[in-house]
Coordinates of C-alpha atoms in Angstrom, one line a residue:
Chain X
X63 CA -5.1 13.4 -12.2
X64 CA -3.4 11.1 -14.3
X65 CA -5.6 8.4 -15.9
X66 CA -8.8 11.2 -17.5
X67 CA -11.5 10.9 -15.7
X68 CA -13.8 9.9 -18.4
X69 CA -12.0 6.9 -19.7
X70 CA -14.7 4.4 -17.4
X71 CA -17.6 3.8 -18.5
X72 CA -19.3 5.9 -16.6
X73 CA -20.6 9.4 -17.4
X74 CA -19.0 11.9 -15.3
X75 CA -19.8 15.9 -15.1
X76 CA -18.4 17.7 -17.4
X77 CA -16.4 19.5 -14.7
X78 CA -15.1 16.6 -13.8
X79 CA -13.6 15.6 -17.3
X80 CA -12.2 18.9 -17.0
X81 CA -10.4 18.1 -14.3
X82 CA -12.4 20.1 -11.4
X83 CA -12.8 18.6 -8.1
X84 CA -16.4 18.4 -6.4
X85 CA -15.8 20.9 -3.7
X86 CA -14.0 23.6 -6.1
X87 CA -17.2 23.2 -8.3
X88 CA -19.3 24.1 -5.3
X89 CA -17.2 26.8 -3.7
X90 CA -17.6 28.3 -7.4
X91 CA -21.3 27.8 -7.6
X92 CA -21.3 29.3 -4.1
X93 CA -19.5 32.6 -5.1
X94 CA -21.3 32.9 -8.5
X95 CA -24.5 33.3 -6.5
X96 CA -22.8 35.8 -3.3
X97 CA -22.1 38.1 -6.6
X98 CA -25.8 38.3 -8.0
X99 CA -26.9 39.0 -4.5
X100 CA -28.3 42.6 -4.0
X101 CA -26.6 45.2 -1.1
X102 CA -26.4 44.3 1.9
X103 CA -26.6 41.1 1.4
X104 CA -23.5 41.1 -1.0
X105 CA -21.4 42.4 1.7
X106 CA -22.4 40.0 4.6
X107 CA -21.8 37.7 2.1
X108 CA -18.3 38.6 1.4
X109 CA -17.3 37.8 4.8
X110 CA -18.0 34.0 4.1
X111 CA -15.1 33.9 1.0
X112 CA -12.4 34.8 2.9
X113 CA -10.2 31.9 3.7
X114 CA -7.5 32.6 6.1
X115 CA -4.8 29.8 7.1
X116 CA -1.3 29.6 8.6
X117 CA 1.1 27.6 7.0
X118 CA 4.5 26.0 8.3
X119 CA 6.8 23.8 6.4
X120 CA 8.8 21.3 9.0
X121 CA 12.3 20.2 7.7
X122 CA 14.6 18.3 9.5
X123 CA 11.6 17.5 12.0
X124 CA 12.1 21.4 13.4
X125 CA 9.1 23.8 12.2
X126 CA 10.3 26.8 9.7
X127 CA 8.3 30.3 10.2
X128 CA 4.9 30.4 9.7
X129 CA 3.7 31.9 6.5
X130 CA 0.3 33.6 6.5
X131 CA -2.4 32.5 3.7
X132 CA -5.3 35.1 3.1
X133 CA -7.6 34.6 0.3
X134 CA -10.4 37.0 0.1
X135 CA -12.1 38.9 -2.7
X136 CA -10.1 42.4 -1.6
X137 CA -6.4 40.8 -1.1
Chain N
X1221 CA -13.1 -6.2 23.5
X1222 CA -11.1 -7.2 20.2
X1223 CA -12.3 -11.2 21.3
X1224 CA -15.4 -10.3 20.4
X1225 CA -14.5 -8.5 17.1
X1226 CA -14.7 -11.8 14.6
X1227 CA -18.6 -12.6 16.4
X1228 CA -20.1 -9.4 15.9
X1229 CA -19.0 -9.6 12.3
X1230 CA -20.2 -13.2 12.0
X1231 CA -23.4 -11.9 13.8
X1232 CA -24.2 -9.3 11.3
X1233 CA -24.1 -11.0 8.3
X1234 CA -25.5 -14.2 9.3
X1235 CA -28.3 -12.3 10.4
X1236 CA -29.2 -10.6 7.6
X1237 CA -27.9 -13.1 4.8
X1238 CA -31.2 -15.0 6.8
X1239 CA -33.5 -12.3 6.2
X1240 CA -32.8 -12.0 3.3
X1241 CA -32.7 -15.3 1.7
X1242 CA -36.4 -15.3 2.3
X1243 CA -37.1 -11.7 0.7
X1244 CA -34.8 -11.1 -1.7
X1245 CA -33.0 -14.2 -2.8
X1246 CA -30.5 -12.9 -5.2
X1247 CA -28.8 -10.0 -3.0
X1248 CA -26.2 -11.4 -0.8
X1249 CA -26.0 -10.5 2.9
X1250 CA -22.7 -8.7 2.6
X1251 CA -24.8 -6.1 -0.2
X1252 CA -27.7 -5.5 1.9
X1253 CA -29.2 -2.0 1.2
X1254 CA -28.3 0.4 4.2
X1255 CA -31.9 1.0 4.8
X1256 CA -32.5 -3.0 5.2
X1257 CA -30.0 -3.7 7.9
X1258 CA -31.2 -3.7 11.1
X1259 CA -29.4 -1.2 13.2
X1260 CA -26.8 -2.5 15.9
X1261 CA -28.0 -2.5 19.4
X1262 CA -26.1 -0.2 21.7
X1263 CA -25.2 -2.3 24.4
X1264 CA -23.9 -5.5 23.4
X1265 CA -24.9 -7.9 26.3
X1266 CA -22.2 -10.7 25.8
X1267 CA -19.7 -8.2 26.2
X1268 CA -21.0 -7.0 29.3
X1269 CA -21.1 -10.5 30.9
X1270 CA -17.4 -11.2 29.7
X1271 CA -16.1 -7.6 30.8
X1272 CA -18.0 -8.4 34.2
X1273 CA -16.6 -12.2 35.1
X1274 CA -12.9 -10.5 33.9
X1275 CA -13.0 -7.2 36.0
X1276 CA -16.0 -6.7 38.4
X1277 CA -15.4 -4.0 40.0
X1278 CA -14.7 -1.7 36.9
X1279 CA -17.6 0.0 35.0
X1280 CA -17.6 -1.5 31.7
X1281 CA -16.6 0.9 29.2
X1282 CA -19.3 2.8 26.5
X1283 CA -18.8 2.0 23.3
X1284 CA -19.7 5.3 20.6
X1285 CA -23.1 3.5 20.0
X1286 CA -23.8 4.3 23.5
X1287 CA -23.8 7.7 23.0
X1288 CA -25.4 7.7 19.7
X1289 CA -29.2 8.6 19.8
X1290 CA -30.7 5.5 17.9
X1291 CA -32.3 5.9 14.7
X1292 CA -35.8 7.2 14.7
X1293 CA -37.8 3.7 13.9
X1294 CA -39.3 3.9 10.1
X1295 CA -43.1 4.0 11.1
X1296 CA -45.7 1.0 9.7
X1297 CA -47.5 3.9 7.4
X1298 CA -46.8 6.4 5.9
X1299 CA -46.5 9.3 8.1
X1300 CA -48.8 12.3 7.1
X1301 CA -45.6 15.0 7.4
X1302 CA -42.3 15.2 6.2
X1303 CA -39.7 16.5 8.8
X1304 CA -37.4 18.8 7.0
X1305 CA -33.9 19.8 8.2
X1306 CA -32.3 22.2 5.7
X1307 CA -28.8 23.6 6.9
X1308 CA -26.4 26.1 5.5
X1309 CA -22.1 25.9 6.8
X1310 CA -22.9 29.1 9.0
X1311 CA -26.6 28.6 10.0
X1312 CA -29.6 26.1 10.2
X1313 CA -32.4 27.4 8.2
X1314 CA -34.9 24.7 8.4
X1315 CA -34.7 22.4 11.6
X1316 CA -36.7 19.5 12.6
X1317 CA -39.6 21.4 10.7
X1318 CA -43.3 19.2 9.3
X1319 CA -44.1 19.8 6.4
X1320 CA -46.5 18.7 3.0
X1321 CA -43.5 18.7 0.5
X1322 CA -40.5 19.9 -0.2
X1323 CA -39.1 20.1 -4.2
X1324 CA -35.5 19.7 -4.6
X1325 CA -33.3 20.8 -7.9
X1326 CA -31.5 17.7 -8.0
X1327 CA -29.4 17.2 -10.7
X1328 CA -31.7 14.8 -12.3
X1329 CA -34.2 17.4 -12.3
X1330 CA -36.9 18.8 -9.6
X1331 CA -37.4 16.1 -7.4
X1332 CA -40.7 16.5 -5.3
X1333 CA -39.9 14.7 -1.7
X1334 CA -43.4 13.8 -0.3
X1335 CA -43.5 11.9 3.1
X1336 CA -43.0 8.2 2.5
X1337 CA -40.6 8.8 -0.2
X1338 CA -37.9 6.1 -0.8
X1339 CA -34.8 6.8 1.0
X1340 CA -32.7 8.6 -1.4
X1341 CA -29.2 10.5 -1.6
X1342 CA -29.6 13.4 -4.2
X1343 CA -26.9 15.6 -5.7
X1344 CA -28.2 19.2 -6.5
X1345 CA -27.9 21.5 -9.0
X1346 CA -27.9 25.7 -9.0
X1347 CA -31.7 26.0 -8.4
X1348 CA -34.7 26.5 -6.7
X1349 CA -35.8 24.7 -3.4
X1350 CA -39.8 25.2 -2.3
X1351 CA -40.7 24.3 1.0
X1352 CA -44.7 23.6 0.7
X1353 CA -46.6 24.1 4.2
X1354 CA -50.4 24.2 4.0
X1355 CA -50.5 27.2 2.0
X1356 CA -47.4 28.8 2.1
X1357 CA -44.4 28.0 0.1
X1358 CA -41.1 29.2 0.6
X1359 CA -38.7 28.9 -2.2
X1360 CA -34.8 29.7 -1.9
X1361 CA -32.0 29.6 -4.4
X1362 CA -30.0 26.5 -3.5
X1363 CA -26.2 26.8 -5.0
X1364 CA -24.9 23.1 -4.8
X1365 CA -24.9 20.8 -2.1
X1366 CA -27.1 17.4 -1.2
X1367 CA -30.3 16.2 -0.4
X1368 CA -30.8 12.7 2.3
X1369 CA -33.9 11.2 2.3
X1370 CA -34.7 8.3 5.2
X1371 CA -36.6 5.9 4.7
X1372 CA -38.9 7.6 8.1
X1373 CA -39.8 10.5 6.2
X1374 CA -36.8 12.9 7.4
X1375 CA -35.3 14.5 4.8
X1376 CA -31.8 16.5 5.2
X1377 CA -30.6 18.8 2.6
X1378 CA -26.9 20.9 3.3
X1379 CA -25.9 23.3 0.6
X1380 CA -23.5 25.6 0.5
X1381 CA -25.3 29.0 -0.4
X1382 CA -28.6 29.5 -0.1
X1383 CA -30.9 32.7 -0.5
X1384 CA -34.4 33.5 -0.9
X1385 CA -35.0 34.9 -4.2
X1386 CA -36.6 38.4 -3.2
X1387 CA -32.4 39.0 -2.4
X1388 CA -30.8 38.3 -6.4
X1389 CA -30.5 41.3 -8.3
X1390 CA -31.6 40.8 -11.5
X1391 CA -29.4 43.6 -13.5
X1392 CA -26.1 41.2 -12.0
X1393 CA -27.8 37.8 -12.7
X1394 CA -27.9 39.4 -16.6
X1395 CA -24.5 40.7 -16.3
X1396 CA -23.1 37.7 -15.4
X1397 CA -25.2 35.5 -18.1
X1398 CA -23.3 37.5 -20.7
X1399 CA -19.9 37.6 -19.2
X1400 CA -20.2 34.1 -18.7
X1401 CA -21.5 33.2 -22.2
X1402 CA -18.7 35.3 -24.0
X1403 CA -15.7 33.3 -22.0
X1404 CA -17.5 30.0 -22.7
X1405 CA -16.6 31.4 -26.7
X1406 CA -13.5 32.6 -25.8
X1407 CA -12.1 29.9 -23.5
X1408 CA -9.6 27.8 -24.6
X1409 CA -8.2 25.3 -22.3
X1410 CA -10.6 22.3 -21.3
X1411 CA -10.4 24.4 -16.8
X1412 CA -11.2 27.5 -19.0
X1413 CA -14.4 25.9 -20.3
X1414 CA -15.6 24.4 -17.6
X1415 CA -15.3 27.7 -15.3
X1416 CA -17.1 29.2 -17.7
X1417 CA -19.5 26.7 -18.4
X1418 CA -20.3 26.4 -14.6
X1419 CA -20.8 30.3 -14.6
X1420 CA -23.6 30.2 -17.6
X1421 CA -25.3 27.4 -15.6
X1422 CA -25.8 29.0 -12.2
X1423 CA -26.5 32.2 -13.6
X1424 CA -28.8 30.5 -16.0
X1425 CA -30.6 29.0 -13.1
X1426 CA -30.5 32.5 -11.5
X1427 CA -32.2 34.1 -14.6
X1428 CA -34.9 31.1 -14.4
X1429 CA -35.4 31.3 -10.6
X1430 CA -36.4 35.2 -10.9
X1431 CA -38.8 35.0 -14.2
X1432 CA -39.8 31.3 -13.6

């Protein structure tokens, strides 16, 4: 972000004059609450944080290997 | 089709720069209010009569609008319900459901959404939604997300996390609150602070949901 984002006029949230996107405020919000919930909820819940993606990088127009992006709680 | 492009444009907004002239005066057709316009008509008949003089023995082709379902009308009166949709990324909580009221945490603060309300786009904030039905309510801890009033009295709210409050544990809201409050203290950077300021909201909100 280069220009800060409270140099408009208008008044922005303050996680967005930290520099915070929308969505990551949200996906925060969303895992604040999964933690307060009580068992078994919690775990159920757990399964909805994991993000799991492939990545591959082309160079040259010829796709490298795959590299394997898991973000969960556990890993 | 793209022959007809520059009409349908000049169709639009002569239409409704008409309109409203006579209502409004000072808006300007191109800034018409997206509940004002009147919605497009799915089959566009000049087309068809041009599409059938060029090829006649070809089907004309659907445009999307053709397989949208059109809008529900907005109704004379007020209507005496408010249909609720209320949907979650991994299941639909609420759909297509009448009822009295529904109060939203927007960001602005609760919001009560009776039927008839203006059409309205609300951001939310970590905090409690109540669905009232005759006599029941049923309230649920909404995380973040938005809330779409219609002008026809449909109301659509998404979030991203929502539970009903009989599932927070209290001991963890608490814990959090003062984990949360010490690294708002502690924090240094400007990311720092706001994490942690975000985390003494919503579990601030948490702690008023369950005592409130």
């Amino acid at each position: 972000m280069a220009t800060a984002a409270g140099s408009s006029s208008a008044a922005v949230p303050f996680w967005r004059a930290a520099g915070m996107t929308y969505i990551t405020y949200s996906n925060i919000c969303a895992s604040l609450v999964r933690g307060c919930l009580k068992e078994p909820y919690k775990s159920e819940a757990a399964s909805r944080e994991k993000v799991h993606f492939a990545v591959t990088k082309w160079v040259s127009g010829k796709p490298e290997k795959p590299t394997i992006r898991s973000d969960s709680p556990e890993d | 089709m793209y022959r007809q492009g520059s009409r349908l444009l000049m169709r639009a907004t002569a239409a409704d720069g008409a309109r409203l002239r006579v209502t409004a005066g000072s808006r300007p057709a191109s800034q018409a209010f997206s509940t004002e316009v009147t919605e497009a008509p799915a089959v566009d008949s000049s087309f068809l009569e041009a599409w059938k003089k060029a090829a006649p023995n070809i089907d004309p082709p659907k445009t999307p609008l053709a397989f949208m379902k059109p809008r529900p009308p907005t109704p004379s009166s007020i209507p005496s319900k408010l249909t609720l949709n209320f949907v979650l990324p991994y299941q639909s909580e609420i759909s297509n459901k009448e009822v009295d009221m529904a109060i939203i945490p927007a960001t602005t603060g609760q919001m009560g959404v009776l039927p008839g309300h203006v059409a309205t786009i609300a951001e939310l904030k970590p905090g409690v939604l109540s669905v009232h039905e005759g006599n029941e309510v049923t309230k649920y801890f909404v995380s973040s997300g938005f809330a779409f009033i219609h002008a026809n009295s449909y109301a659509d709210i998404v979030a991203v996390e929502a539970v009903s409050l009989d599932r927070i544990d209290p001991s963890l809201v608490q814990k959090g609150l003062a984990d949360f409050t010490q690294k708002l203290n502690s924090a240094v950077t400007d990311l720092e602070k706001a994490e942690a300021q975000v985390g003494v909201e919503v579990h601030s909100a948490l702690n008023a949901a369950l005592t409130g």
